[in-house]
CSV table of C-alpha atoms in Angstrom, one decimal:
chain,number,residue,atom,x,y,z
H,1,UNK,CA,-42.7,3.6,-1.4
H,2,UNK,CA,-43.0,0.7,-3.8
H,3,UNK,CA,-39.6,-0.7,-3.1
H,4,UNK,CA,-40.4,-1.5,0.5
H,5,UNK,CA,-42.2,-4.5,1.8
H,6,UNK,CA,-45.7,-4.0,3.0
H,7,UNK,CA,-44.9,-5.6,6.4
H,8,UNK,CA,-42.0,-3.3,7.1
H,9,UNK,CA,-42.3,-1.3,10.3
H,10,UNK,CA,-42.6,2.5,10.4
H,11,UNK,CA,-39.3,4.4,10.2
H,12,UNK,CA,-38.6,6.7,13.2
H,13,UNK,CA,-34.8,7.3,12.7
H,14,UNK,CA,-34.0,10.4,10.7
H,15,UNK,CA,-30.9,8.8,9.1
H,16,UNK,CA,-32.9,5.7,8.1
H,17,UNK,CA,-35.7,7.9,6.7
H,18,UNK,CA,-33.2,9.9,4.6
H,19,UNK,CA,-31.7,6.7,3.3
H,20,UNK,CA,-35.2,5.4,2.5
H,21,UNK,CA,-36.2,8.6,0.7
H,22,UNK,CA,-33.0,8.5,-1.4
H,23,UNK,CA,-33.6,4.9,-2.3
H,24,UNK,CA,-37.2,5.7,-3.3
H,25,UNK,CA,-35.9,8.6,-5.4
H,26,UNK,CA,-33.5,6.3,-7.1
H,27,UNK,CA,-36.2,3.7,-7.8
H,28,UNK,CA,-38.5,6.4,-9.2
H,29,UNK,CA,-35.7,7.5,-11.6
H,30,UNK,CA,-35.1,3.8,-12.6
H,31,UNK,CA,-38.8,3.2,-13.2
H,32,UNK,CA,-39.0,6.4,-15.4
H,33,UNK,CA,-35.9,5.4,-17.3
H,34,UNK,CA,-37.2,1.9,-17.9
H,35,UNK,CA,-40.5,3.2,-19.2
H,36,UNK,CA,-38.8,5.6,-21.5
H,37,UNK,CA,-36.5,2.8,-22.8
H,38,UNK,CA,-39.3,0.3,-23.4
H,39,UNK,CA,-41.7,3.0,-24.8
H,40,UNK,CA,-39.1,3.9,-27.4
H,41,UNK,CA,-38.4,0.3,-28.3
H,42,UNK,CA,-42.0,-0.8,-28.6
H,43,UNK,CA,-45.4,0.9,-29.1
H,44,UNK,CA,-47.3,-0.8,-26.3
H,45,UNK,CA,-50.1,0.4,-24.1
H,46,UNK,CA,-49.7,2.1,-20.7
H,47,UNK,CA,-50.6,-1.0,-18.8
H,48,UNK,CA,-48.0,-3.0,-20.6
H,49,UNK,CA,-45.4,-0.3,-20.0
H,50,UNK,CA,-46.2,-0.3,-16.3
H,51,UNK,CA,-45.6,-4.0,-16.3
H,52,UNK,CA,-42.0,-3.3,-17.4
H,53,UNK,CA,-41.1,-2.3,-13.8
H,54,UNK,CA,-39.0,-4.7,-11.9
H,55,UNK,CA,-41.0,-7.1,-9.6
H,56,UNK,CA,-41.0,-6.7,-5.9
H,57,UNK,CA,-38.6,-9.6,-5.2
H,58,UNK,CA,-36.0,-7.9,-7.4
H,59,UNK,CA,-36.2,-4.6,-5.6
H,60,UNK,CA,-33.0,-4.9,-3.6
H,61,UNK,CA,-29.9,-2.8,-3.2
H,62,UNK,CA,-27.9,-5.0,-5.6
H,63,UNK,CA,-30.4,-4.7,-8.4
H,64,UNK,CA,-30.8,-0.9,-7.8
H,65,UNK,CA,-27.0,-0.5,-7.9
H,66,UNK,CA,-26.7,-2.5,-11.2
H,67,UNK,CA,-29.6,-0.5,-12.8
H,68,UNK,CA,-28.2,2.8,-11.7
H,69,UNK,CA,-24.8,1.9,-13.3
H,70,UNK,CA,-26.6,0.7,-16.4
H,71,UNK,CA,-28.6,3.9,-16.6
H,72,UNK,CA,-25.5,6.1,-16.2
H,73,UNK,CA,-23.7,4.1,-18.9
H,74,UNK,CA,-26.7,4.4,-21.2
H,75,UNK,CA,-26.9,8.2,-20.7
H,76,UNK,CA,-23.2,8.5,-21.4
H,77,UNK,CA,-23.5,6.4,-24.5
H,78,UNK,CA,-26.5,8.5,-25.6
H,79,UNK,CA,-24.5,11.7,-25.0
H,80,UNK,CA,-21.6,10.4,-27.0
H,81,UNK,CA,-23.9,9.3,-29.8
H,82,UNK,CA,-25.5,12.7,-29.9
H,83,UNK,CA,-22.2,14.5,-30.0
H,84,UNK,CA,-21.0,12.1,-32.8
H,85,UNK,CA,-24.2,12.8,-34.7
H,86,UNK,CA,-23.7,16.5,-34.4
H,87,UNK,CA,-20.1,16.3,-35.6
H,88,UNK,CA,-21.1,14.1,-38.5
H,89,UNK,CA,-24.0,16.4,-39.4
H,90,UNK,CA,-21.7,19.5,-39.2
H,91,UNK,CA,-19.1,17.7,-41.4
H,92,UNK,CA,-21.8,16.6,-43.9
H,93,UNK,CA,-23.1,20.2,-44.1
H,94,UNK,CA,-19.6,21.5,-44.8
H,95,UNK,CA,-19.1,18.8,-47.5
H,96,UNK,CA,-22.4,19.7,-49.0
H,97,UNK,CA,-21.5,23.4,-49.0
H,98,UNK,CA,-18.1,22.7,-50.5
H,99,UNK,CA,-19.7,20.4,-53.2
H,100,UNK,CA,-22.3,23.1,-54.0
H,101,UNK,CA,-19.6,25.8,-54.2
H,102,UNK,CA,-17.5,23.6,-56.5
H,103,UNK,CA,-20.5,22.9,-58.7
H,104,UNK,CA,-21.3,26.6,-58.9
H,105,UNK,CA,-17.7,27.4,-59.9
H,106,UNK,CA,-17.8,24.6,-62.5
H,107,UNK,CA,-21.0,26.0,-63.9
H,108,UNK,CA,-19.6,29.5,-64.0
H,109,UNK,CA,-16.5,28.2,-65.8
H,110,UNK,CA,-18.6,26.3,-68.4
H,111,UNK,CA,-20.8,29.4,-68.9
H,112,UNK,CA,-17.7,31.5,-69.5
H,113,UNK,CA,-16.4,28.9,-71.9
H,114,UNK,CA,-19.7,28.9,-73.8
H,115,UNK,CA,-19.8,32.7,-73.9
H,116,UNK,CA,-16.2,32.9,-75.2
H,117,UNK,CA,-16.5,30.3,-77.9
H,118,UNK,CA,-16.7,33.0,-80.6
H,119,UNK,CA,-13.3,34.4,-79.8
H,120,UNK,CA,-10.3,32.9,-81.7
H,121,UNK,CA,-6.6,33.1,-81.4
H,122,UNK,CA,-4.5,33.5,-78.4
H,123,UNK,CA,-7.2,34.8,-76.1
H,124,UNK,CA,-9.3,31.7,-76.7
H,125,UNK,CA,-6.4,29.4,-75.9
H,126,UNK,CA,-5.7,31.2,-72.6
H,127,UNK,CA,-9.3,31.0,-71.6
H,128,UNK,CA,-9.6,27.3,-72.4
H,129,UNK,CA,-6.4,26.6,-70.4
H,130,UNK,CA,-7.6,28.4,-67.3
H,131,UNK,CA,-8.7,25.7,-64.8
H,132,UNK,CA,-9.8,26.1,-61.2
H,133,UNK,CA,-7.1,24.5,-58.9
H,134,UNK,CA,-9.7,23.3,-56.4
H,135,UNK,CA,-11.6,21.5,-59.2
H,136,UNK,CA,-8.4,20.1,-60.5
H,137,UNK,CA,-7.4,18.8,-57.1
H,138,UNK,CA,-10.9,17.3,-56.5
H,139,UNK,CA,-10.9,15.6,-59.9
H,140,UNK,CA,-7.4,14.3,-59.4
H,141,UNK,CA,-8.3,12.8,-56.0
H,142,UNK,CA,-11.4,11.3,-57.4
H,143,UNK,CA,-9.5,9.7,-60.2
H,144,UNK,CA,-6.8,8.4,-57.8
H,145,UNK,CA,-9.5,7.0,-55.5
H,146,UNK,CA,-11.4,5.4,-58.4
H,147,UNK,CA,-8.2,3.7,-59.8
H,148,UNK,CA,-7.0,2.3,-56.5
H,149,UNK,CA,-7.0,-1.5,-56.1
H,150,UNK,CA,-8.9,-3.2,-53.4
H,151,UNK,CA,-5.8,-3.6,-51.2
H,152,UNK,CA,-4.8,-0.1,-51.8
H,153,UNK,CA,-8.2,1.3,-50.9
H,154,UNK,CA,-8.1,-0.9,-47.7
H,155,UNK,CA,-4.6,0.4,-46.8
H,156,UNK,CA,-5.7,4.0,-47.5
H,157,UNK,CA,-8.8,3.6,-45.3
H,158,UNK,CA,-6.7,2.0,-42.5
H,159,UNK,CA,-4.1,4.8,-42.7
H,160,UNK,CA,-6.9,7.4,-42.6
H,161,UNK,CA,-8.6,5.7,-39.6
H,162,UNK,CA,-5.3,5.4,-37.7
H,163,UNK,CA,-4.5,9.1,-38.4
H,164,UNK,CA,-7.9,10.2,-37.3
H,165,UNK,CA,-7.6,8.0,-34.1
H,166,UNK,CA,-4.2,9.4,-33.3
H,167,UNK,CA,-5.1,13.0,-34.2
H,168,UNK,CA,-2.3,13.4,-36.8
H,169,UNK,CA,-3.1,16.2,-39.3
H,170,UNK,CA,-0.5,15.2,-42.0
H,171,UNK,CA,0.0,11.4,-41.6
H,172,UNK,CA,3.0,9.7,-43.1
H,173,UNK,CA,4.1,6.0,-42.6
H,174,UNK,CA,7.0,7.1,-40.5
H,175,UNK,CA,4.9,9.3,-38.2
H,176,UNK,CA,2.2,6.7,-37.9
H,177,UNK,CA,4.7,4.0,-37.2
H,178,UNK,CA,6.4,6.0,-34.4
H,179,UNK,CA,3.0,6.8,-32.9
H,180,UNK,CA,2.0,3.1,-33.0
H,181,UNK,CA,5.3,2.0,-31.4
H,182,UNK,CA,4.8,4.6,-28.7
H,183,UNK,CA,1.2,3.4,-28.0
H,184,UNK,CA,2.4,-0.2,-27.9
H,185,UNK,CA,5.1,0.8,-25.3
H,186,UNK,CA,2.5,2.6,-23.2
H,187,UNK,CA,0.2,-0.5,-23.5
H,188,UNK,CA,3.0,-2.8,-22.3
H,189,UNK,CA,3.8,-0.4,-19.4
H,190,UNK,CA,0.1,-0.4,-18.4
H,191,UNK,CA,0.0,-4.2,-18.6
H,192,UNK,CA,3.1,-4.3,-16.3
H,193,UNK,CA,1.4,-1.9,-13.9
H,194,UNK,CA,-1.8,-4.0,-13.9
H,195,UNK,CA,0.2,-7.1,-13.1
H,196,UNK,CA,1.9,-5.3,-10.2
H,197,UNK,CA,-1.4,-3.9,-8.9
H,198,UNK,CA,-2.9,-7.4,-9.2
H,199,UNK,CA,0.0,-8.9,-7.2
H,200,UNK,CA,-0.4,-6.2,-4.6
H,201,UNK,CA,-4.1,-6.9,-4.4
H,202,UNK,CA,-3.5,-10.6,-3.9
H,203,UNK,CA,-1.0,-9.9,-1.2
H,204,UNK,CA,-3.5,-7.6,0.6
H,205,UNK,CA,-6.2,-10.2,0.2
H,206,UNK,CA,-4.0,-12.8,1.7
H,207,UNK,CA,-2.9,-10.6,4.6
H,208,UNK,CA,-6.6,-9.6,5.2
H,209,UNK,CA,-7.6,-13.2,5.3
H,210,UNK,CA,-4.8,-14.0,7.8
H,211,UNK,CA,-5.8,-11.0,9.9
H,212,UNK,CA,-9.5,-12.1,9.9
H,213,UNK,CA,-8.5,-15.7,10.8
H,214,UNK,CA,-6.3,-14.4,13.7
H,215,UNK,CA,-9.2,-12.2,14.9
H,216,UNK,CA,-11.6,-15.1,14.8
H,217,UNK,CA,-9.1,-17.2,16.7
H,218,UNK,CA,-8.8,-14.5,19.3
H,219,UNK,CA,-12.6,-14.2,19.6
H,220,UNK,CA,-13.0,-18.0,20.1
H,221,UNK,CA,-9.9,-18.6,22.2
H,222,UNK,CA,-10.4,-19.0,25.9
H,223,UNK,CA,-7.0,-17.4,26.7
H,224,UNK,CA,-8.2,-14.0,25.6
H,225,UNK,CA,-11.7,-14.4,27.1
H,226,UNK,CA,-12.7,-11.9,29.7
H,227,UNK,CA,-13.0,-13.2,33.2
H,228,UNK,CA,-16.6,-13.5,34.4
H,229,UNK,CA,-16.1,-11.3,37.5
H,230,UNK,CA,-14.6,-8.4,35.4
H,231,UNK,CA,-17.6,-6.1,36.0
H,232,UNK,CA,-17.3,-6.7,39.8
H,233,UNK,CA,-13.6,-5.9,39.7
H,234,UNK,CA,-14.3,-2.8,37.6
H,235,UNK,CA,-16.8,-1.6,40.2
H,236,UNK,CA,-14.4,-2.3,43.1
H,237,UNK,CA,-11.6,-0.4,41.3
H,238,UNK,CA,-13.9,2.5,40.6
H,239,UNK,CA,-14.9,2.7,44.3
H,240,UNK,CA,-11.3,2.5,45.3
H,241,UNK,CA,-10.4,5.3,42.9
H,242,UNK,CA,-13.2,7.5,44.2
H,243,UNK,CA,-12.3,6.9,47.8
H,244,UNK,CA,-8.6,7.6,47.2
H,245,UNK,CA,-9.5,10.7,45.2
H,246,UNK,CA,-11.7,11.9,48.0
H,247,UNK,CA,-8.8,11.4,50.5
H,248,UNK,CA,-6.2,12.9,48.3
H,249,UNK,CA,-6.6,16.5,49.5
H,250,UNK,CA,-6.4,15.4,53.2
H,251,UNK,CA,-3.2,13.4,52.5
H,252,UNK,CA,-1.7,16.3,50.7
H,253,UNK,CA,-2.4,18.6,53.6
H,254,UNK,CA,-0.8,16.1,56.0
H,255,UNK,CA,2.3,15.9,53.9
H,256,UNK,CA,2.5,19.7,53.8
H,257,UNK,CA,2.1,19.9,57.6
H,258,UNK,CA,4.8,17.3,58.1
H,259,UNK,CA,7.2,19.1,55.8
H,260,UNK,CA,6.7,22.3,57.9
H,261,UNK,CA,7.1,20.6,61.3
H,262,UNK,CA,9.8,18.0,60.6
H,263,UNK,CA,11.6,19.7,57.7
H,264,UNK,CA,12.8,17.7,54.8
H,265,UNK,CA,16.5,18.4,54.1
H,266,UNK,CA,17.2,19.7,50.7
H,267,UNK,CA,19.2,17.2,48.6
H,268,UNK,CA,21.4,18.4,45.8
H,269,UNK,CA,23.0,16.6,42.9
H,270,UNK,CA,26.5,16.9,44.6
H,271,UNK,CA,25.2,15.1,47.7
H,272,UNK,CA,23.8,12.3,45.6
H,273,UNK,CA,27.0,12.0,43.7
H,274,UNK,CA,29.1,11.9,47.0
H,275,UNK,CA,26.8,9.2,48.4
H,276,UNK,CA,27.1,7.2,45.3
H,277,UNK,CA,30.9,7.4,45.4
H,278,UNK,CA,31.0,6.3,49.1
H,279,UNK,CA,28.7,3.5,48.3
H,280,UNK,CA,30.9,2.3,45.4
H,281,UNK,CA,34.0,2.5,47.7
H,282,UNK,CA,32.2,0.4,50.3
H,283,UNK,CA,31.2,-2.1,47.7
H,284,UNK,CA,34.8,-2.5,46.5
H,285,UNK,CA,36.0,-3.0,50.1
H,286,UNK,CA,33.3,-5.6,50.6
H,287,UNK,CA,34.6,-7.5,47.6
H,288,UNK,CA,38.2,-7.5,48.9
H,289,UNK,CA,37.0,-8.7,52.3
H,290,UNK,CA,34.9,-11.4,50.7
H,291,UNK,CA,38.0,-12.6,48.8
H,292,UNK,CA,40.0,-12.7,52.1
H,293,UNK,CA,37.3,-14.6,53.9
H,294,UNK,CA,37.0,-17.2,51.2
H,295,UNK,CA,40.6,-18.1,51.9
H,296,UNK,CA,39.6,-19.3,55.3
H,297,UNK,CA,36.6,-21.2,54.2
H,298,UNK,CA,36.1,-24.6,55.8
H,299,UNK,CA,37.7,-23.8,59.1
H,300,UNK,CA,35.7,-24.4,62.3
H,301,UNK,CA,34.2,-21.3,64.0
H,302,UNK,CA,36.3,-21.9,67.3
H,303,UNK,CA,39.6,-20.0,67.3
H,304,UNK,CA,41.6,-22.7,69.1
H,305,UNK,CA,40.2,-25.5,66.9
H,306,UNK,CA,41.0,-23.4,63.9
H,307,UNK,CA,44.6,-22.9,65.1
H,308,UNK,CA,45.0,-26.6,65.8
H,309,UNK,CA,43.7,-27.5,62.3
H,310,UNK,CA,46.0,-24.8,60.8
H,311,UNK,CA,49.1,-26.3,62.7
H,312,UNK,CA,48.1,-29.8,61.5
H,313,UNK,CA,48.0,-28.5,58.0
H,314,UNK,CA,51.4,-26.8,58.4
H,315,UNK,CA,52.9,-30.1,59.7
H,316,UNK,CA,51.5,-31.9,56.7
H,317,UNK,CA,53.0,-29.2,54.5
H,318,UNK,CA,56.5,-29.7,56.2
H,319,UNK,CA,56.3,-33.5,55.8
H,320,UNK,CA,55.4,-33.1,52.2
H,321,UNK,CA,58.2,-30.7,51.6
H,322,UNK,CA,60.7,-33.1,53.3
H,323,UNK,CA,59.5,-36.0,51.2
H,324,UNK,CA,59.8,-33.9,48.1
H,325,UNK,CA,63.5,-33.0,48.9
H,326,UNK,CA,64.4,-36.6,49.7
H,327,UNK,CA,62.9,-37.8,46.5
H,328,UNK,CA,64.7,-35.1,44.6
H,329,UNK,CA,68.1,-36.0,46.1
H,330,UNK,CA,67.5,-39.7,45.4
H,331,UNK,CA,66.6,-38.9,41.8
H,332,UNK,CA,69.8,-36.8,41.4
H,333,UNK,CA,72.0,-39.5,42.8
H,334,UNK,CA,70.4,-42.2,40.6
H,335,UNK,CA,70.8,-40.2,37.5
H,336,UNK,CA,74.3,-38.9,38.1
H,337,UNK,CA,77.2,-41.0,36.4
H,338,UNK,CA,79.5,-43.0,38.7
H,339,UNK,CA,83.1,-42.0,38.7
H,340,UNK,CA,85.6,-44.9,38.9
H,341,UNK,CA,88.6,-44.2,41.1
H,342,UNK,CA,92.0,-45.3,39.7
H,343,UNK,CA,94.4,-47.2,42.1
H,344,UNK,CA,98.0,-45.8,42.3
H,345,UNK,CA,100.8,-48.0,40.7
H,346,UNK,CA,103.3,-49.7,42.9
H,347,UNK,CA,106.8,-49.4,41.4
């Protein structure tokens, strides 16, 4: 294999061997193609044609990929050129056949004219006026083409080229204009689509770069680093799982035996609902009792001491009430108007 380095080790993997064989086949195809190209372009000797092969330092996957693409494009161009040559050859043969047929008809008409030169009168005039329509159309087109100006010939050639490119059989300026406008609209739509695709590609590249940066940060960050004793923990967990799995049938048997001996009561949905309602009632009663207990907060735990403190608070309440009433009466007397008593008259 000429594309491999001499110091490369032997290949033992089947997949690598298949890849190497495919690469060798591609390089063989490229060498043959290059020899055929350079042999057609120059008449050199076999030694010089063998020197046209790429050197060893250029035999890499990138060069092989580029040469394969170039060879495929060259073959496609050769096929297109061959098809175009065949079409042109067929068109030329048809034109030559038509020219030959037209020339034969013209010769036959001239021969008939020469043979009928002896006749006079009305028959001679009719024979002289009989003209082949195809010959007349050909002569008329030739005359028009010969008398066209330079700008007119260029415009006619441009119109014919546009009609051939668009595939219009009977071109007119209106039809060609509408086709051209439609193609221009499609071109604008394609440009808009390309801009959108390019915008999406840039967005995907940016997101991919952010994801790669985040992945690199995760790889180099100490927060997400694996603990050093992770293999030991894994082994311990595996041993624990194995031991528990081995004891699982025994534990299951013990549970079954306990169910048979003790008997687990069957619980229904109604029982669970009744227990829930009882629990909610107890919870509401507890809240009420807590509210009542909070009213006696701050009292000493001794009953007699609590009663004494309660009586003292009641006495303070009575004193405060009496002071409030006295102050209210004084306020009323002060704010009430004083009535002047009239003395009786002494007559």
